[in-house]
Short mmCIF file of C-alpha atoms and ligand atoms in Angstrom, two decimals:
data_model
loop_
_atom_site.label_atom_id
_atom_site.label_comp_id
_atom_site.label_asym_id
_atom_site.label_seq_id
_atom_site.Cartn_x
_atom_site.Cartn_y
_atom_site.Cartn_z
CA UNK A 1 -127.05 -134.02 -135.69
CA UNK A 2 -126.31 -136.09 -132.69
CA UNK A 3 -127.06 -135.08 -129.14
CA UNK A 4 -123.48 -134.16 -128.18
CA UNK A 5 -123.04 -131.86 -131.13
CA UNK A 6 -126.28 -130.00 -130.51
CA UNK A 7 -125.37 -129.61 -126.87
CA UNK A 8 -122.00 -128.08 -127.71
CA UNK A 9 -123.63 -125.68 -130.15
CA UNK A 10 -125.99 -124.57 -127.40
CA UNK A 11 -123.12 -123.98 -125.06
CA UNK A 12 -121.08 -121.91 -127.47
CA UNK A 13 -123.65 -119.82 -129.25
CA UNK A 14 -126.19 -117.58 -127.65
CA UNK A 15 -128.32 -115.93 -130.30
CA UNK A 16 -127.92 -118.80 -132.78
CA UNK A 17 -128.87 -121.18 -130.03
CA UNK A 18 -132.15 -119.37 -129.62
CA UNK A 19 -132.90 -119.93 -133.29
CA UNK A 20 -131.88 -123.57 -133.06
CA UNK A 21 -134.20 -124.12 -130.15
CA UNK A 22 -137.14 -122.63 -131.98
CA UNK A 23 -136.37 -124.54 -135.19
CA UNK A 24 -135.84 -127.86 -133.50
CA UNK A 25 -138.55 -127.59 -130.94
CA UNK A 26 -140.95 -130.01 -132.62
CA UNK A 27 -138.58 -132.74 -133.83
CA UNK A 28 -136.02 -132.73 -131.01
CA UNK A 29 -137.95 -131.47 -128.05
CA UNK A 30 -136.14 -133.99 -125.83
CA UNK A 31 -132.89 -132.07 -126.34
CA UNK A 32 -134.52 -128.84 -125.26
CA UNK A 33 -136.07 -130.28 -122.15
CA UNK A 34 -132.85 -132.11 -121.25
CA UNK A 35 -130.89 -128.88 -121.17
CA UNK A 36 -132.92 -126.36 -119.20
CA UNK A 37 -129.75 -124.51 -118.14
CA UNK A 38 -129.23 -123.31 -121.72
CA UNK A 39 -132.24 -121.01 -121.49
CA UNK A 40 -130.21 -118.81 -119.16
CA UNK A 41 -127.27 -118.79 -121.57
CA UNK A 42 -129.35 -117.61 -124.52
CA UNK A 43 -130.75 -114.59 -122.69
CA UNK A 44 -129.16 -111.61 -124.46
CA UNK A 45 -127.13 -109.37 -122.20
CA UNK A 46 -128.92 -106.17 -121.27
CA UNK A 47 -127.37 -103.25 -123.09
CA UNK A 48 -126.15 -100.75 -120.54
CA UNK A 49 -125.96 -97.12 -121.41
CA UNK A 50 -122.64 -95.42 -120.73
CA UNK A 51 -124.36 -92.49 -119.09
CA UNK A 52 -127.38 -92.47 -116.83
CA UNK A 53 -129.29 -89.33 -115.98
CA UNK A 54 -131.03 -89.16 -112.64
CA UNK A 55 -133.36 -86.47 -111.38
CA UNK A 56 -133.82 -86.22 -107.64
CA UNK A 57 -136.39 -83.75 -106.39
CA UNK A 58 -136.55 -82.25 -102.92
CA UNK A 59 -139.08 -79.93 -101.34
CA UNK A 60 -140.05 -77.64 -98.45
CA UNK A 61 -141.29 -80.63 -96.46
CA UNK A 62 -137.78 -82.00 -96.05
CA UNK A 63 -138.29 -84.82 -98.54
CA UNK A 64 -136.56 -86.43 -101.48
CA UNK A 65 -138.80 -88.05 -104.08
CA UNK A 66 -136.54 -91.11 -104.40
CA UNK A 67 -135.55 -93.57 -101.70
CA UNK A 68 -133.58 -95.81 -104.08
CA UNK A 69 -131.37 -95.04 -107.05
CA UNK A 70 -130.19 -97.86 -109.35
CA UNK A 71 -127.19 -97.61 -111.67
CA UNK A 72 -124.67 -99.97 -113.23
CA UNK A 73 -121.03 -100.26 -112.33
CA UNK A 74 -118.84 -98.03 -114.49
CA UNK A 75 -121.68 -95.83 -115.69
CA UNK A 76 -121.26 -92.10 -115.75
CA UNK A 77 -123.95 -90.77 -113.45
CA UNK A 78 -125.36 -87.33 -114.14
CA UNK A 79 -127.48 -86.52 -111.13
CA UNK A 80 -129.56 -83.37 -110.93
CA UNK A 81 -130.99 -82.31 -107.62
CA UNK A 82 -133.97 -79.96 -107.82
CA UNK A 83 -135.47 -78.04 -104.94
CA UNK A 84 -139.11 -77.63 -105.88
CA UNK A 85 -139.98 -75.57 -102.80
CA UNK A 86 -139.64 -71.85 -102.10
CA UNK A 87 -137.83 -71.75 -98.75
CA UNK A 88 -134.30 -70.32 -98.64
CA UNK A 89 -131.36 -72.63 -98.23
CA UNK A 90 -130.56 -71.26 -94.75
CA UNK A 91 -133.85 -72.69 -93.52
CA UNK A 92 -134.55 -75.63 -95.84
CA UNK A 93 -131.35 -76.24 -97.77
CA UNK A 94 -130.81 -79.57 -99.48
CA UNK A 95 -127.96 -81.39 -101.10
CA UNK A 96 -127.16 -84.89 -102.28
CA UNK A 97 -124.18 -86.60 -100.67
CA UNK A 98 -123.15 -90.12 -101.66
CA UNK A 99 -121.10 -91.83 -98.97
CA UNK A 100 -118.45 -94.47 -99.34
CA UNK A 101 -119.32 -97.95 -98.10
CA UNK A 102 -119.45 -98.53 -94.37
CA UNK A 103 -119.54 -94.84 -93.54
CA UNK A 104 -121.53 -94.18 -90.38
CA UNK A 105 -124.29 -91.85 -91.58
CA UNK A 106 -125.08 -90.41 -88.16
CA UNK A 107 -121.42 -89.64 -87.48
CA UNK A 108 -121.05 -88.10 -90.89
CA UNK A 109 -124.19 -86.00 -90.35
CA UNK A 110 -122.89 -84.71 -87.01
CA UNK A 111 -119.57 -83.77 -88.56
CA UNK A 112 -121.16 -82.10 -91.60
CA UNK A 113 -123.38 -79.96 -89.35
CA UNK A 114 -120.26 -78.12 -88.15
CA UNK A 115 -119.60 -76.78 -91.65
CA UNK A 116 -122.42 -74.30 -92.16
CA UNK A 117 -120.29 -71.87 -94.19
CA UNK A 118 -119.22 -74.70 -96.47
CA UNK A 119 -122.80 -75.73 -97.21
CA UNK A 120 -122.58 -78.49 -94.60
CA UNK A 121 -119.81 -80.18 -96.52
CA UNK A 122 -116.93 -81.30 -94.30
CA UNK A 123 -113.43 -80.26 -95.30
CA UNK A 124 -112.37 -83.89 -94.99
CA UNK A 125 -114.08 -85.52 -97.95
CA UNK A 126 -112.55 -88.97 -97.52
CA UNK A 127 -115.98 -90.53 -96.89
CA UNK A 128 -117.64 -88.88 -99.87
CA UNK A 129 -117.95 -90.33 -103.38
CA UNK A 130 -119.84 -87.39 -104.86
CA UNK A 131 -122.04 -84.51 -103.79
CA UNK A 132 -123.99 -81.55 -105.08
CA UNK A 133 -123.92 -78.07 -103.63
CA UNK A 134 -126.46 -77.02 -101.04
CA UNK A 135 -129.48 -75.45 -102.74
CA UNK A 136 -132.60 -73.56 -101.69
CA UNK A 137 -136.13 -73.35 -103.11
CA UNK A 138 -136.29 -73.02 -106.90
CA UNK A 139 -132.66 -73.98 -107.38
CA UNK A 140 -130.98 -76.97 -109.00
CA UNK A 141 -127.50 -78.43 -109.01
CA UNK A 142 -126.00 -81.22 -111.07
CA UNK A 143 -123.11 -83.50 -110.21
CA UNK A 144 -121.41 -85.93 -112.61
CA UNK A 145 -119.44 -88.89 -111.35
CA UNK A 146 -118.46 -92.45 -112.16
CA UNK A 147 -120.57 -95.14 -110.50
CA UNK A 148 -118.43 -96.95 -107.92
CA UNK A 149 -118.00 -100.72 -107.71
CA UNK A 150 -121.04 -102.96 -107.29
CA UNK A 151 -122.75 -102.62 -103.96
CA UNK A 152 -125.17 -100.60 -101.91
CA UNK A 153 -124.29 -97.12 -100.76
CA UNK A 154 -126.05 -94.52 -98.63
CA UNK A 155 -127.01 -91.08 -99.87
CA UNK A 156 -128.28 -88.27 -97.73
CA UNK A 157 -128.89 -84.57 -97.34
CA UNK A 158 -126.28 -83.19 -94.95
CA UNK A 159 -128.30 -80.15 -93.80
CA UNK A 160 -128.52 -80.52 -89.99
CA UNK A 161 -131.22 -82.99 -89.00
CA UNK A 162 -132.35 -83.78 -92.52
CA UNK A 163 -130.65 -87.15 -92.95
CA UNK A 164 -133.07 -88.79 -90.52
CA UNK A 165 -135.62 -88.68 -93.37
CA UNK A 166 -133.68 -87.39 -96.37
CA UNK A 167 -131.70 -90.51 -97.12
CA UNK A 168 -131.78 -93.46 -99.44
CA UNK A 169 -129.95 -96.35 -101.04
CA UNK A 170 -127.74 -95.97 -104.09
CA UNK A 171 -127.54 -99.41 -105.68
CA UNK A 172 -124.74 -100.20 -108.11
CA UNK A 173 -125.50 -103.36 -110.10
CU1 CU B 1 -132.14 -81.27 -96.80
#
C-alpha cells in the first residue's frame, strides 16, 4: 500500500483504522506518526443512553447533595428529588426547578415566593423547563422531561430564601 491509500483508509474508517494502526505499527510507523490527527477520528463515539436517571437528595439543613447535574442533549431525564429530613414542607419544603437559559434566578425566586399556595410555583411558567412538586421530610417526587439543547442551565429550590444555597448547574452536553 502506498502512503496516500493508507491515509484515505484512515480518514474513512474508524474501527478498521484502529486495527490497521495496530497491525502496521512496526513496519509503517512513519505513517502513524505522520498522521496524529487520526487518533481522534478512531475514538469510538460514546454510547449515550436514551434515558438518564438522576437522584437528587435534600435535607433539613437546606441542602441539595448535588451542585452539578450532567446529561446529554435529547436524553429523557427522570429526576427524583428525595427529602431525607423530617421537617414539614411548610417549614423546610424543597423542590427542583430547572430554569430556561438567561433567567434571572433572584428575580425568579422573588416571584415564586408569592405563590405559597401553589408550592412556590409561579402561575407563569414561561421561565421553567421542568420542576417537581414541593415536598417535605420523608417525601419524594419524580419529574420526567426531555433534556434541552446543549448548554448550562440553573436549577434551584424555589422555597423562599432557599435558592441562595439550594442551587446548581444543569449541564447539557
Ligand atoms: Cu428548599
